[in-house]
CSV table of C-alpha atoms and ligand atoms in Angstrom, one decimal:
chain,number,residue,atom,x,y,z
A,21,UNK,CA,84.3,101.6,148.2
A,22,UNK,CA,87.5,102.5,146.4
A,23,UNK,CA,88.9,105.9,147.3
A,24,UNK,CA,89.8,107.5,144.0
A,25,UNK,CA,90.2,111.0,145.4
A,26,UNK,CA,93.9,111.1,144.6
A,27,UNK,CA,96.6,109.6,142.6
A,28,UNK,CA,99.0,109.5,145.6
A,29,UNK,CA,99.4,105.7,145.5
A,30,UNK,CA,100.5,106.0,141.9
A,31,UNK,CA,102.9,108.8,142.5
A,32,UNK,CA,104.4,107.0,145.4
A,33,UNK,CA,104.9,103.8,143.4
A,34,UNK,CA,106.4,105.8,140.5
A,35,UNK,CA,109.0,107.2,142.7
A,36,UNK,CA,109.8,103.7,143.9
A,37,UNK,CA,110.1,102.7,140.2
A,38,UNK,CA,107.9,99.7,140.8
A,39,UNK,CA,104.1,99.9,140.3
A,40,UNK,CA,102.0,98.7,143.1
A,41,UNK,CA,99.9,96.4,141.0
A,42,UNK,CA,97.7,95.3,144.0
A,43,UNK,CA,96.7,98.9,144.6
A,44,UNK,CA,96.3,99.6,140.9
A,45,UNK,CA,93.9,96.6,140.5
A,46,UNK,CA,91.6,98.1,143.1
A,47,UNK,CA,90.8,100.9,140.6
A,48,UNK,CA,89.5,98.3,138.1
A,49,UNK,CA,86.4,96.7,139.7
A,50,UNK,CA,85.8,94.7,136.5
A,51,UNK,CA,88.8,92.6,137.5
A,52,UNK,CA,86.8,91.2,140.4
A,53,UNK,CA,84.4,89.6,138.0
A,54,UNK,CA,83.8,85.8,137.9
A,55,UNK,CA,83.6,84.0,134.6
A,56,UNK,CA,82.1,80.5,134.6
A,57,UNK,CA,82.3,80.6,138.4
A,58,UNK,CA,86.0,81.4,138.5
A,59,UNK,CA,87.8,84.6,139.1
A,60,UNK,CA,88.5,86.3,135.7
A,61,UNK,CA,91.9,86.6,134.2
A,62,UNK,CA,91.7,89.4,131.6
A,63,UNK,CA,94.3,88.9,128.8
A,64,UNK,CA,92.6,90.6,125.9
A,65,UNK,CA,94.2,94.0,126.4
A,66,UNK,CA,95.4,94.3,122.9
A,67,UNK,CA,91.8,94.4,121.8
A,68,UNK,CA,90.6,96.7,124.6
A,69,UNK,CA,92.1,97.5,128.0
A,70,UNK,CA,89.9,98.1,131.0
A,71,UNK,CA,89.3,101.6,132.3
A,72,UNK,CA,90.1,102.7,135.8
A,73,UNK,CA,87.5,104.3,138.0
A,74,UNK,CA,89.1,107.7,137.4
A,75,UNK,CA,87.9,107.5,133.8
A,76,UNK,CA,84.5,106.0,134.7
A,77,UNK,CA,83.9,108.7,137.4
A,78,UNK,CA,84.9,111.4,135.0
A,79,UNK,CA,82.3,110.2,132.5
A,80,UNK,CA,79.7,110.1,135.3
A,81,UNK,CA,80.7,113.5,136.6
A,82,UNK,CA,80.3,115.1,133.2
A,83,UNK,CA,77.0,113.4,132.5
A,84,UNK,CA,75.6,114.5,135.8
A,85,UNK,CA,77.1,118.1,136.0
A,86,UNK,CA,78.5,119.4,132.7
A,87,UNK,CA,77.0,117.8,129.6
A,88,UNK,CA,76.6,120.3,126.8
A,89,UNK,CA,77.7,120.5,123.2
A,90,UNK,CA,81.1,121.9,122.6
A,91,UNK,CA,82.3,125.1,120.7
A,92,UNK,CA,78.6,126.0,120.2
A,93,UNK,CA,77.4,128.2,122.9
A,94,UNK,CA,78.2,131.2,125.1
A,95,UNK,CA,76.4,129.5,128.0
A,96,UNK,CA,78.4,128.2,131.0
A,97,UNK,CA,77.9,124.5,130.4
A,98,UNK,CA,79.0,124.7,126.8
A,99,UNK,CA,82.0,126.8,127.7
A,100,UNK,CA,82.9,124.4,130.5
A,101,UNK,CA,82.6,121.3,128.3
A,102,UNK,CA,84.6,123.0,125.5
A,103,UNK,CA,87.4,123.7,128.0
A,104,UNK,CA,87.4,120.0,129.2
A,105,UNK,CA,87.7,118.8,125.6
A,106,UNK,CA,90.4,121.3,124.7
A,107,UNK,CA,92.4,120.5,127.9
A,108,UNK,CA,92.3,116.9,126.8
A,109,UNK,CA,93.7,117.9,123.4
A,110,UNK,CA,96.6,119.7,125.2
A,111,UNK,CA,97.2,116.6,127.3
A,112,UNK,CA,97.4,114.4,124.2
A,113,UNK,CA,99.8,116.9,122.6
A,114,UNK,CA,102.0,116.7,125.6
A,115,UNK,CA,101.7,112.9,125.7
A,116,UNK,CA,103.2,112.5,122.2
A,117,UNK,CA,105.3,115.6,122.3
A,118,UNK,CA,103.6,117.3,119.3
A,119,UNK,CA,104.5,120.9,118.5
A,120,UNK,CA,101.0,122.3,118.7
A,121,UNK,CA,97.4,121.3,119.5
A,122,UNK,CA,96.6,122.2,115.9
A,123,UNK,CA,98.3,118.9,115.1
A,124,UNK,CA,95.9,116.8,117.3
A,125,UNK,CA,92.7,115.8,115.5
A,126,UNK,CA,90.2,113.8,117.5
A,127,UNK,CA,88.5,110.9,115.7
A,128,UNK,CA,86.5,107.8,116.7
A,129,UNK,CA,89.6,105.6,116.8
A,130,UNK,CA,92.8,104.6,114.9
A,131,UNK,CA,90.6,103.2,112.1
A,132,UNK,CA,88.9,106.5,111.5
A,133,UNK,CA,92.2,108.3,111.7
A,134,UNK,CA,93.7,106.2,108.9
A,135,UNK,CA,90.5,106.6,106.8
A,136,UNK,CA,90.8,110.3,107.3
A,137,UNK,CA,94.4,110.3,105.9
A,138,UNK,CA,93.5,107.8,103.1
A,139,UNK,CA,90.7,110.1,102.0
A,140,UNK,CA,92.2,113.5,102.5
A,141,UNK,CA,95.9,113.0,101.9
A,142,UNK,CA,94.9,110.2,99.5
A,143,UNK,CA,93.1,112.8,97.3
A,144,UNK,CA,96.6,114.0,96.3
A,145,UNK,CA,97.6,110.6,94.8
A,146,UNK,CA,97.2,109.8,91.2
A,147,UNK,CA,97.0,106.6,89.1
A,148,UNK,CA,100.3,104.7,89.2
A,149,UNK,CA,101.5,106.4,92.5
A,150,UNK,CA,102.8,103.8,94.9
A,151,UNK,CA,102.3,103.3,98.7
A,152,UNK,CA,104.1,100.8,100.9
A,153,UNK,CA,102.4,98.8,103.7
A,154,UNK,CA,103.6,95.7,105.6
A,155,UNK,CA,102.3,92.2,105.7
A,156,UNK,CA,101.7,92.5,109.5
A,157,UNK,CA,99.2,95.4,109.2
A,158,UNK,CA,95.8,95.3,110.9
A,159,UNK,CA,92.9,95.6,108.4
A,160,UNK,CA,92.5,99.2,109.5
A,161,UNK,CA,95.8,100.0,107.8
A,162,UNK,CA,95.0,97.9,104.7
A,163,UNK,CA,91.4,98.3,103.6
A,164,UNK,CA,91.3,102.2,103.5
A,165,UNK,CA,94.2,102.1,101.1
A,166,UNK,CA,92.5,99.4,99.0
A,167,UNK,CA,89.5,101.6,98.7
A,168,UNK,CA,91.8,104.4,97.6
A,169,UNK,CA,93.5,102.0,95.1
A,170,UNK,CA,90.1,101.2,93.7
A,171,UNK,CA,89.2,104.9,93.4
A,172,UNK,CA,92.4,106.4,92.2
A,173,UNK,CA,94.4,103.5,90.7
A,174,UNK,CA,97.3,103.6,93.1
A,175,UNK,CA,99.6,100.6,93.6
A,176,UNK,CA,100.1,98.9,97.0
A,177,UNK,CA,103.4,97.3,97.8
A,178,UNK,CA,103.8,95.0,100.8
A,179,UNK,CA,106.9,94.5,103.0
A,180,UNK,CA,107.6,91.0,104.2
A,181,UNK,CA,108.7,89.6,107.6
A,182,UNK,CA,111.4,87.1,108.6
A,183,UNK,CA,111.0,83.8,110.4
A,184,UNK,CA,111.0,85.5,113.8
A,185,UNK,CA,108.1,87.7,112.7
A,186,UNK,CA,110.3,90.8,112.4
A,187,UNK,CA,109.9,93.3,109.6
A,188,UNK,CA,112.4,92.8,106.8
A,189,UNK,CA,113.9,96.3,106.7
A,190,UNK,CA,116.0,95.6,103.6
A,191,UNK,CA,112.8,94.5,101.8
A,192,UNK,CA,111.1,97.8,103.0
A,193,UNK,CA,113.9,99.9,101.6
A,194,UNK,CA,114.0,98.0,98.3
A,195,UNK,CA,110.3,98.8,97.6
A,196,UNK,CA,110.9,102.5,97.2
A,197,UNK,CA,110.8,103.9,93.7
A,198,UNK,CA,110.4,107.4,92.3
A,199,UNK,CA,106.7,106.8,92.4
A,200,UNK,CA,106.4,106.1,96.1
A,201,UNK,CA,104.3,108.7,97.9
A,202,UNK,CA,103.5,107.2,101.3
A,203,UNK,CA,104.6,104.4,103.6
A,204,UNK,CA,102.1,103.3,106.3
A,205,UNK,CA,103.2,100.8,108.9
A,206,UNK,CA,102.4,99.7,112.5
A,207,UNK,CA,104.7,100.6,115.3
A,208,UNK,CA,103.9,97.4,117.2
A,209,UNK,CA,102.2,94.4,115.6
A,210,UNK,CA,98.9,93.4,117.2
A,211,UNK,CA,99.6,89.7,116.5
A,212,UNK,CA,103.4,89.1,116.6
A,213,UNK,CA,104.1,91.9,119.1
A,214,UNK,CA,107.2,92.9,117.0
A,215,UNK,CA,108.3,96.5,117.6
A,216,UNK,CA,109.2,97.8,114.2
A,217,UNK,CA,112.3,100.0,113.6
A,218,UNK,CA,110.1,103.0,112.9
A,219,UNK,CA,112.8,105.6,113.3
A,220,UNK,CA,114.9,104.0,110.7
A,221,UNK,CA,111.8,103.6,108.5
A,222,UNK,CA,110.7,107.3,108.7
A,223,UNK,CA,114.2,108.5,108.2
A,224,UNK,CA,114.7,106.4,105.1
A,225,UNK,CA,111.3,107.5,103.8
A,226,UNK,CA,112.1,111.2,104.5
A,227,UNK,CA,115.4,110.8,102.6
A,228,UNK,CA,113.2,109.8,99.6
A,229,UNK,CA,110.7,112.6,100.1
A,230,UNK,CA,108.0,110.0,101.1
A,231,UNK,CA,105.3,110.7,103.6
A,232,UNK,CA,104.9,108.3,106.6
A,233,UNK,CA,102.0,107.2,108.7
A,234,UNK,CA,102.6,105.2,111.8
A,235,UNK,CA,99.8,103.1,113.2
A,236,UNK,CA,100.5,103.3,116.9
A,237,UNK,CA,97.4,101.6,118.2
A,238,UNK,CA,99.5,98.9,119.9
A,239,UNK,CA,102.4,101.1,120.8
A,240,UNK,CA,100.8,104.1,122.5
A,241,UNK,CA,99.6,102.1,125.5
A,242,UNK,CA,103.1,100.7,126.2
A,243,UNK,CA,105.9,102.9,124.8
A,244,UNK,CA,106.8,106.5,125.1
A,245,UNK,CA,105.8,108.2,121.9
A,246,UNK,CA,107.6,111.3,120.7
A,247,UNK,CA,106.4,112.3,117.3
A,248,UNK,CA,109.1,114.8,116.8
A,249,UNK,CA,111.8,112.2,117.6
A,250,UNK,CA,110.1,109.7,115.3
A,251,UNK,CA,109.9,112.3,112.6
A,252,UNK,CA,106.7,110.8,111.2
A,253,UNK,CA,104.1,112.8,109.3
A,254,UNK,CA,101.1,111.0,110.8
A,255,UNK,CA,100.7,108.9,114.0
A,256,UNK,CA,97.4,107.3,115.0
A,257,UNK,CA,96.0,105.6,118.1
A,258,UNK,CA,92.8,104.7,120.0
A,259,UNK,CA,91.9,105.6,123.6
A,260,UNK,CA,90.1,102.3,124.4
A,261,UNK,CA,93.4,100.5,124.2
A,262,UNK,CA,95.0,103.0,126.6
A,263,UNK,CA,92.7,102.6,129.7
A,264,UNK,CA,90.4,105.3,128.1
A,265,UNK,CA,86.8,105.4,126.8
A,266,UNK,CA,85.7,103.7,123.6
A,267,UNK,CA,84.8,105.9,120.6
A,268,UNK,CA,87.8,108.2,120.9
A,269,UNK,CA,90.9,108.2,118.7
A,270,UNK,CA,93.7,110.5,117.7
A,271,UNK,CA,95.3,111.5,114.5
A,272,UNK,CA,98.5,113.4,114.9
A,273,UNK,CA,99.5,115.2,111.7
A,274,UNK,CA,102.4,117.4,110.8
A,275,UNK,CA,100.9,120.9,110.7
A,276,UNK,CA,102.4,121.8,107.3
A,277,UNK,CA,100.7,118.7,105.8
A,278,UNK,CA,97.4,119.0,107.6
A,279,UNK,CA,97.2,122.6,106.4
A,280,UNK,CA,97.4,121.6,102.7
A,281,UNK,CA,95.0,118.6,103.1
A,282,UNK,CA,91.3,119.1,102.2
A,283,UNK,CA,88.6,118.3,104.8
A,284,UNK,CA,87.4,114.7,104.8
A,285,UNK,CA,83.9,115.0,106.1
A,286,UNK,CA,81.6,118.1,105.9
A,287,UNK,CA,79.2,119.4,108.5
A,288,UNK,CA,79.1,121.6,111.6
A,289,UNK,CA,82.3,122.5,113.5
A,290,UNK,CA,84.6,122.2,110.5
A,291,UNK,CA,83.5,125.4,108.7
A,292,UNK,CA,84.3,129.1,108.9
A,293,UNK,CA,81.6,130.6,106.6
A,294,UNK,CA,78.9,128.7,104.7
A,295,UNK,CA,76.9,130.1,101.8
A,296,UNK,CA,75.3,128.1,99.1
A,297,UNK,CA,77.8,129.2,96.4
A,298,UNK,CA,80.9,128.7,98.6
A,299,UNK,CA,82.1,127.5,102.0
A,300,UNK,CA,85.3,128.2,103.8
A,301,UNK,CA,86.7,125.9,106.4
A,302,UNK,CA,87.7,126.2,110.0
A,303,UNK,CA,91.3,126.4,111.2
A,304,UNK,CA,93.2,123.3,112.3
A,305,UNK,CA,92.4,120.9,113.9
A,306,UNK,CA,88.7,121.7,113.6
A,307,UNK,CA,88.8,121.4,109.8
A,308,UNK,CA,88.9,117.7,110.3
A,309,UNK,CA,86.4,117.4,113.1
A,310,UNK,CA,82.9,117.5,111.4
A,311,UNK,CA,79.9,117.2,113.6
A,312,UNK,CA,79.6,116.7,117.3
A,313,UNK,CA,82.6,114.8,118.7
A,314,UNK,CA,82.4,112.3,121.6
A,315,UNK,CA,83.3,115.2,123.8
A,316,UNK,CA,82.7,113.4,127.0
A,317,UNK,CA,84.9,110.5,125.9
A,318,UNK,CA,87.5,112.9,124.8
A,319,UNK,CA,87.4,114.7,128.2
A,320,UNK,CA,87.6,111.4,130.1
A,321,UNK,CA,90.6,110.3,128.0
A,322,UNK,CA,92.7,112.9,129.8
A,323,UNK,CA,92.1,110.9,133.0
A,324,UNK,CA,93.5,107.8,131.3
A,325,UNK,CA,96.5,109.7,130.2
A,326,UNK,CA,97.0,111.0,133.7
A,327,UNK,CA,96.7,107.4,135.0
A,328,UNK,CA,99.5,106.3,132.5
A,329,UNK,CA,101.7,109.3,133.2
A,330,UNK,CA,101.5,108.8,137.0
A,331,UNK,CA,102.7,105.3,136.8
A,332,UNK,CA,105.2,106.0,134.0
A,333,UNK,CA,105.4,104.3,130.6
A,334,UNK,CA,108.9,102.8,131.3
A,335,UNK,CA,107.5,101.1,134.5
A,336,UNK,CA,104.3,100.0,132.6
A,337,UNK,CA,106.4,98.5,129.8
A,338,UNK,CA,108.8,96.8,132.2
A,339,UNK,CA,106.0,95.2,134.2
A,340,UNK,CA,104.0,94.0,131.2
A,341,UNK,CA,107.1,92.6,129.5
A,342,UNK,CA,108.1,90.7,132.7
A,343,UNK,CA,104.7,89.0,132.7
A,344,UNK,CA,104.8,88.4,129.0
A,345,UNK,CA,108.2,86.8,129.1
A,346,UNK,CA,107.2,84.6,132.1
A,347,UNK,CA,104.1,83.5,130.2
A,348,UNK,CA,106.1,82.7,127.1
A,349,UNK,CA,108.5,80.6,129.2
A,350,UNK,CA,105.5,78.7,130.6
A,351,UNK,CA,104.0,78.1,127.2
A,352,UNK,CA,107.3,76.8,125.8
A,353,UNK,CA,107.2,74.1,128.4
A,354,UNK,CA,103.9,72.8,127.1
A,355,UNK,CA,104.3,70.1,124.4
A,356,UNK,CA,102.7,71.0,121.1
A,357,UNK,CA,102.6,74.8,121.6
A,358,UNK,CA,104.1,77.0,119.0
A,359,UNK,CA,104.6,80.8,119.6
A,360,UNK,CA,104.3,83.2,116.6
A,361,UNK,CA,106.4,86.3,117.0
A,362,UNK,CA,109.9,85.7,118.4
A,363,UNK,CA,111.4,89.2,118.1
A,364,UNK,CA,113.6,90.2,121.1
A,365,UNK,CA,112.0,93.7,120.6
A,366,UNK,CA,108.4,93.1,121.3
A,367,UNK,CA,105.3,94.5,123.0
A,368,UNK,CA,103.3,92.5,125.6
A,369,UNK,CA,101.5,90.2,123.2
A,370,UNK,CA,101.8,86.4,122.7
A,371,UNK,CA,100.3,84.6,119.7
A,372,UNK,CA,100.3,80.9,119.9
A,373,UNK,CA,98.8,77.7,118.6
A,374,UNK,CA,98.5,74.1,119.7
A,375,UNK,CA,99.6,71.8,117.0
A,376,UNK,CA,96.6,70.0,115.4
A,377,UNK,CA,94.0,72.1,117.3
A,378,UNK,CA,91.9,75.0,116.1
A,379,UNK,CA,92.5,78.3,118.0
A,380,UNK,CA,88.8,78.6,118.8
A,381,UNK,CA,88.8,75.3,120.7
A,382,UNK,CA,91.7,76.4,122.8
A,383,UNK,CA,90.1,79.8,123.4
A,384,UNK,CA,86.8,78.2,124.5
A,385,UNK,CA,88.5,75.9,127.0
A,386,UNK,CA,90.4,78.8,128.4
A,387,UNK,CA,87.2,80.9,128.8
A,388,UNK,CA,85.6,77.9,130.7
A,389,UNK,CA,88.4,78.4,133.2
A,390,UNK,CA,87.9,82.2,133.5
A,391,UNK,CA,90.8,83.1,131.2
A,392,UNK,CA,89.8,85.7,128.6
A,393,UNK,CA,92.1,85.5,125.6
A,394,UNK,CA,91.5,86.4,121.9
A,395,UNK,CA,91.2,83.8,119.2
A,396,UNK,CA,91.1,84.2,115.4
A,397,UNK,CA,92.8,86.2,112.7
A,398,UNK,CA,92.9,89.4,114.9
A,399,UNK,CA,92.0,91.6,111.9
A,400,UNK,CA,95.2,90.6,110.2
A,401,UNK,CA,94.1,88.0,107.6
A,402,UNK,CA,97.0,88.7,105.2
A,403,UNK,CA,99.5,88.0,108.0
A,404,UNK,CA,97.7,84.7,108.8
A,405,UNK,CA,97.9,83.8,105.1
A,406,UNK,CA,101.7,84.7,105.2
A,407,UNK,CA,102.1,82.4,108.2
A,408,UNK,CA,100.0,79.7,106.7
A,409,UNK,CA,97.6,79.4,109.7
A,410,UNK,CA,93.9,80.1,110.2
A,411,UNK,CA,94.4,82.3,113.3
A,412,UNK,CA,96.1,82.2,116.7
A,413,UNK,CA,95.2,82.3,120.3
A,414,UNK,CA,96.5,85.7,121.7
A,415,UNK,CA,97.2,86.7,125.2
A,416,UNK,CA,98.1,90.3,125.9
A,417,UNK,CA,99.1,92.1,129.1
A,418,UNK,CA,98.3,95.4,130.8
A,419,UNK,CA,99.6,97.2,133.9
A,420,UNK,CA,96.9,95.6,136.1
A,421,UNK,CA,97.8,92.0,135.3
A,422,UNK,CA,99.9,90.1,137.8
A,423,UNK,CA,102.0,87.0,138.3
A,424,UNK,CA,98.9,85.1,139.5
A,425,UNK,CA,97.2,85.9,136.1
A,426,UNK,CA,100.2,84.4,134.4
A,427,UNK,CA,100.1,81.2,136.6
A,428,UNK,CA,96.4,80.8,136.0
A,429,UNK,CA,96.8,81.3,132.3
A,430,UNK,CA,99.6,78.7,132.0
A,431,UNK,CA,97.8,76.1,134.1
A,432,UNK,CA,94.5,76.7,132.2
A,433,UNK,CA,96.4,76.2,129.0
A,434,UNK,CA,98.0,73.0,130.3
A,435,UNK,CA,94.5,71.7,131.2
A,436,UNK,CA,93.1,72.7,127.8
A,437,UNK,CA,96.0,71.1,125.9
A,438,UNK,CA,95.5,67.9,127.9
A,439,UNK,CA,91.8,67.8,126.8
A,440,UNK,CA,92.6,68.6,123.2
A,441,UNK,CA,95.5,66.3,122.8
B,2,PLP,N1,95.8,99.1,114.3
B,2,PLP,C1,96.2,98.1,115.1
B,2,PLP,C2,97.6,97.7,115.1
B,2,PLP,C3,95.3,97.5,116.0
B,2,PLP,O1,95.7,96.6,116.8
B,2,PLP,C4,93.9,98.0,115.9
B,2,PLP,C5,92.9,97.4,116.8
B,2,PLP,O2,93.1,96.3,117.3
B,2,PLP,C6,93.6,99.0,115.1
B,2,PLP,C7,94.6,99.6,114.2
B,2,PLP,C8,92.2,99.5,115.0
B,2,PLP,O3,91.8,100.2,116.2
B,2,PLP,P1,90.4,100.7,116.4
B,2,PLP,O4,89.5,99.5,116.2
B,2,PLP,O5,90.4,101.2,117.8
B,2,PLP,O6,90.1,101.8,115.4
């Protein structure tokens, strides 16, 4: 049985500045799974990363000892559960260096966080107002704005990319007019891996008085996020891509903006006084948290953040990018393989295709060899259209991946290519 009683092994490795991946892997029993009779290589971390036993045990511990609804009772269990949830909020605040816990709203995920902003902040926008998105956005950062466009008559403008899959920053700047109200863009692309120059983007937007939202779903698991330094108005991410539970997400919002914004959903928790003629709303952040939240998931998320902090984000990023670059090098040696996303500044994601083959066929053949990669449009259909392809095969790395995973991935791809060619 794995001893998860302490994080000592992580602290020790952090001080050596090199994570002990063999030790870390022991905390992820799922990595011992067999697929098609072969040891699994999990390379779909961009979609969801696996959770360490610290997170799993925390969920079990709460279910068996402390489960009770939050903010609702004077009884011990409810008070205890409320403090677990609120401690997690403080941990999230610290993780992204926000000024106050009032700026940390818990949601179901990055998608819900963006929908909240599109509905609440979006209610300030009028017909003819413009917003700026980029062609590399996930559908989560496109469709909520299209729904707003259809309701309110706003105009959506789209920033293009260059041939390396990098955001065209001059194009971004050229799209601003006196009608621009918001720019919403990803920090790291979930397909190309490109890390966008978000500081330059927020700073330009601020100089024009334009509000910014950064979709950090693919950045928060890998890069140190400092919302004050980024000077963004909103920043969103999902726990399940950060070694945490599914069903939990975060919306960071600048307090002065959140205060002005109307509630999005109504119900319990988000109110102060309710009468039939009139209702007043709770203070931040509860104004935006209607109904019972996933309080157990939220509490367990703090264990995932502890896990990340104890290894250290710079060490995580360095390890993942070493594997990613090794894998890219291996793929480039396979005839017929084309990689999409060649930015020198990228996250640990590789999108690729075999000339003349459908991504699903390649993905299926990799699965038969125990290698779990993603295939398809990755919820980025406009980007696929821009690239003129139906989809890609995508391999993505986490802290628990190792060089053997890369070697297995490359040899499985070689075998698949030999079959498909
Ligand atoms: N934004 C980006 C860049 C993503 O990659 C994803 C998920 O893959 C999302 C948003 C949506 O995240 P979720 O489904 O957790 O809400």
